[in-house]
PDB file of C-alpha atoms in Angstrom:
ATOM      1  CA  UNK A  30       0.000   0.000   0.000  1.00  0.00           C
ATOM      2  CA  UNK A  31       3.105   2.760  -0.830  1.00  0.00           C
ATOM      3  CA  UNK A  32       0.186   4.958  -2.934  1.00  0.00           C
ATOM      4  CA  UNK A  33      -2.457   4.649  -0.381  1.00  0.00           C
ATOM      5  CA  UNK A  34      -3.512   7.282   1.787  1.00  0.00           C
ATOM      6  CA  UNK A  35      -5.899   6.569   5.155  1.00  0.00           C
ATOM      7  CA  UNK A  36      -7.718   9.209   6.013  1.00  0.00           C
ATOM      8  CA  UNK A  37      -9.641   9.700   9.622  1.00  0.00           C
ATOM      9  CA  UNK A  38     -12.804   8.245   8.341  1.00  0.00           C
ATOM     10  CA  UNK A  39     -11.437   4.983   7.816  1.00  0.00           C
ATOM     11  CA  UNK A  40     -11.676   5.409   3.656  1.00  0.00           C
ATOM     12  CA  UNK A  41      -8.610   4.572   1.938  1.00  0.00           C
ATOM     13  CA  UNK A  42      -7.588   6.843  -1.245  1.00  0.00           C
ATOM     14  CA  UNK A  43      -5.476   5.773  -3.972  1.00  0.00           C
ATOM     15  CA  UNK A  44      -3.391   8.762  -5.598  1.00  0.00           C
ATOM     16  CA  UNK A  45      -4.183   8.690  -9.633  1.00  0.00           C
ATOM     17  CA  UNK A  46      -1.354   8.638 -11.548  1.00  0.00           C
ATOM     18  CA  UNK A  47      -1.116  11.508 -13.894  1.00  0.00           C
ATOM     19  CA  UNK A  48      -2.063  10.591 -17.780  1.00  0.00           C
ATOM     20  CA  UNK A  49      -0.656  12.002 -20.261  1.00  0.00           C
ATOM     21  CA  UNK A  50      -2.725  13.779 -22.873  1.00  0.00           C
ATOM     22  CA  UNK A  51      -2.312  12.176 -26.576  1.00  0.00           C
ATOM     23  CA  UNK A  52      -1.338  14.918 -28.268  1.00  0.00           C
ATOM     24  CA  UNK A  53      -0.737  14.429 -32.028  1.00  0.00           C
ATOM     25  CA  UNK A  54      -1.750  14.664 -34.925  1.00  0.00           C
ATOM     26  CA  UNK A  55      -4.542  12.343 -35.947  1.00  0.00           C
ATOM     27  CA  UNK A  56      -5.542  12.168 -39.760  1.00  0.00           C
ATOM     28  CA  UNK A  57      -9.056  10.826 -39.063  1.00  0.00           C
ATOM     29  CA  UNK A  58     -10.299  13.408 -37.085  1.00  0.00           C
ATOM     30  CA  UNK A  59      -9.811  15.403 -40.071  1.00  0.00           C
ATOM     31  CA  UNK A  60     -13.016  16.523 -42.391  1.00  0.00           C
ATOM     32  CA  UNK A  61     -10.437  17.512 -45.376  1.00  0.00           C
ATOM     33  CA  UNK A  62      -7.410  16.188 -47.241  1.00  0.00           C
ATOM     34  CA  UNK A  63      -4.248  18.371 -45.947  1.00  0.00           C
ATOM     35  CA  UNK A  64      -1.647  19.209 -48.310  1.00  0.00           C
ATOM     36  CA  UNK A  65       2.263  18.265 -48.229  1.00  0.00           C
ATOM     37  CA  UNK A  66       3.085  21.383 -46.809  1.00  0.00           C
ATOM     38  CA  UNK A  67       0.001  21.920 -44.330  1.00  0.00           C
ATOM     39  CA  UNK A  68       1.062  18.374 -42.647  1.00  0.00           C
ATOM     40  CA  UNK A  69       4.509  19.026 -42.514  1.00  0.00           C
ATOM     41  CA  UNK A  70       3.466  22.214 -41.102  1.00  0.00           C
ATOM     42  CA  UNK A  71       0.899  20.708 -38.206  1.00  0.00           C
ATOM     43  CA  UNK A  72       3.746  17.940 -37.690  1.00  0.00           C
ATOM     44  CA  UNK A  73       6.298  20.909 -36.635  1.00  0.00           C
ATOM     45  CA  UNK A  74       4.292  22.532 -34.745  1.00  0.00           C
ATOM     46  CA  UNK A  75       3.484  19.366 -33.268  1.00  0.00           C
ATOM     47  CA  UNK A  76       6.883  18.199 -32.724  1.00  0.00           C
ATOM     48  CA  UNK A  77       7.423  22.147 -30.849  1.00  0.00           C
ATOM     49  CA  UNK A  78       4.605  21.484 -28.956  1.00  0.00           C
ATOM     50  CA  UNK A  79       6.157  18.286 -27.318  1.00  0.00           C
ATOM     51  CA  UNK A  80       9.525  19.787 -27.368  1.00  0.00           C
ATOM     52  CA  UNK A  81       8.712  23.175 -25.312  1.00  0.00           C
ATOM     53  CA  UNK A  82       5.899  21.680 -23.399  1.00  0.00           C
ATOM     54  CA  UNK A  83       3.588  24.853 -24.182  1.00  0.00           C
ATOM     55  CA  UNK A  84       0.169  23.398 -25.914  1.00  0.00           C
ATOM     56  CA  UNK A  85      -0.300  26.838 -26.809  1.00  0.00           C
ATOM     57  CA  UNK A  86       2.561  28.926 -28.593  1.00  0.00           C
ATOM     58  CA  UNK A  87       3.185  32.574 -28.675  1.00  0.00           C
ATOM     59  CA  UNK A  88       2.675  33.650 -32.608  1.00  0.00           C
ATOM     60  CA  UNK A  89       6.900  34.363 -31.966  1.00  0.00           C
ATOM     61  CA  UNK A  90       6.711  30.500 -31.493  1.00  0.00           C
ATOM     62  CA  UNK A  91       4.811  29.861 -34.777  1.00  0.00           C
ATOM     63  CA  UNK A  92       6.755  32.199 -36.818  1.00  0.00           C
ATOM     64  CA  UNK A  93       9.906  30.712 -34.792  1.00  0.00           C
ATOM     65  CA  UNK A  94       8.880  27.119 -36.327  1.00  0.00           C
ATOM     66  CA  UNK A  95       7.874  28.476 -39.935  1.00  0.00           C
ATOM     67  CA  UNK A  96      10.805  29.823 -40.212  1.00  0.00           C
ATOM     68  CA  UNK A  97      12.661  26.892 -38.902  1.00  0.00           C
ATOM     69  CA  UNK A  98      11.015  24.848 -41.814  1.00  0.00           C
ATOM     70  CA  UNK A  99      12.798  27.571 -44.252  1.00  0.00           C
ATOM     71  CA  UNK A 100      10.669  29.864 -45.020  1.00  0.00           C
ATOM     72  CA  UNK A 101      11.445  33.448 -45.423  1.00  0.00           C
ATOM     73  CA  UNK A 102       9.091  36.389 -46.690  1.00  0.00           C
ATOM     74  CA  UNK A 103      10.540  38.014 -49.949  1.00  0.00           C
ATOM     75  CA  UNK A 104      10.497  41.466 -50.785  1.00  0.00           C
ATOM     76  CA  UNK A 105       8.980  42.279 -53.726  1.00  0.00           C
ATOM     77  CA  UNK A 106      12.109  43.005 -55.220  1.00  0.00           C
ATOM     78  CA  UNK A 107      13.223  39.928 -54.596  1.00  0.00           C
ATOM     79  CA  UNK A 108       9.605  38.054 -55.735  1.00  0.00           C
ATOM     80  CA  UNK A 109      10.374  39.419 -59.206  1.00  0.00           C
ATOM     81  CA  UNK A 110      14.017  38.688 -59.369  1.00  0.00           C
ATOM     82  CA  UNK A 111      12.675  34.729 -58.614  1.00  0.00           C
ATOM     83  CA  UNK A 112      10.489  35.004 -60.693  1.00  0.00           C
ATOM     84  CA  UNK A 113       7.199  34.803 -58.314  1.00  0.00           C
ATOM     85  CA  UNK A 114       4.030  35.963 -58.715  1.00  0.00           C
ATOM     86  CA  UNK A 115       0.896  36.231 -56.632  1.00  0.00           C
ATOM     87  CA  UNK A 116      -0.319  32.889 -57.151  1.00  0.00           C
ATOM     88  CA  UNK A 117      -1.724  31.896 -53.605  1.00  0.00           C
ATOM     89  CA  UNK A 118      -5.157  34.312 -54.350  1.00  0.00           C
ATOM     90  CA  UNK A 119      -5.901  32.083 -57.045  1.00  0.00           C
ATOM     91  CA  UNK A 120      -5.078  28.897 -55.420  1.00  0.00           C
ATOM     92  CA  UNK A 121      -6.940  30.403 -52.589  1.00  0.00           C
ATOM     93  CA  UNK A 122     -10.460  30.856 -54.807  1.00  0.00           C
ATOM     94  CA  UNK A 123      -9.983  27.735 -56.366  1.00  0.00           C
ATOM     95  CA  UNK A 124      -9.791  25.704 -52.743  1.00  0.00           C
ATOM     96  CA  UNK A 125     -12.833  27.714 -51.856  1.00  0.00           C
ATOM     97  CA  UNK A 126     -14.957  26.580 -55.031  1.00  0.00           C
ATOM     98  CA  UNK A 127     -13.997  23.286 -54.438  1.00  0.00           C
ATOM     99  CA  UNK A 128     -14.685  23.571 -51.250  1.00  0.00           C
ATOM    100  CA  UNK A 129     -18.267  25.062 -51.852  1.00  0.00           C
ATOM    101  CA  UNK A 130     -18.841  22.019 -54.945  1.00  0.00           C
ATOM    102  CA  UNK A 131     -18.348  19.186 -52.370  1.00  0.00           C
ATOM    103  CA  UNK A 132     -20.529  20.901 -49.589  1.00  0.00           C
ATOM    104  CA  UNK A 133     -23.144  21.147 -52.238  1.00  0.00           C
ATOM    105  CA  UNK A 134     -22.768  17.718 -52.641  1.00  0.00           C
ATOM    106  CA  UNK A 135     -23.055  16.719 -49.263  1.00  0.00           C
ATOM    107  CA  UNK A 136     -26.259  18.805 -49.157  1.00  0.00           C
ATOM    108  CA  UNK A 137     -28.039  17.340 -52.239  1.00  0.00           C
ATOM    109  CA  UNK A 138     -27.102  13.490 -50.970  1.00  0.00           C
TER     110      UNK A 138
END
């Protein structure tokens, strides 16, 4: 009886071990398909979750692990010397009428 406590009323308590929370990622609780980069995204912050013990970072923290996962935010200077242009509204409008097609599916079924 090493974790047992007796207390005056003659009831014996047993001290409950501490659990820890499962705390990754978990594909199946997901209602979408993630993209390469938002998983390896969610598995660094994961991984900087476990690694600072802080469930909830700072937006420092975030940018801390963005930019530990190499990216860097160009000028525009710079965007035109690579070569890059403002692709990510489109992408964006596209995700969104996809988005809005299979709700509308899900609606009609």
């Amino acid at each position: 009886m090493a974790n047992t406590d007796t207390l005056d009323t003659g009831v014996v308590v047993e001290s409950r071990r501490k659990t820890q929370r499962r705390r990754h990622i978990d594909p199946t609780t997901c209602e979408r398909d993630y993209s390469n980069p938002e998983i390896e995204f969610m598995r660094a912050m994961d991984d900087y979750k476990r690694d600072a013990g802080r469930m909830f970072p700072t937006c420092s923290e975030v940018l801390e692990v963005i930019r530990s996962l190499g990216y860097y935010q160009l000028t525009e200077e710079q965007a035109d010397t690579l070569g890059f242009e403002e692709d990510v509204s489109e992408q964006d409008e596209s995700d969104a009428e996809s988005i809005s097609e299979e709700s509308e599916d899900f609606v009609d079924a």
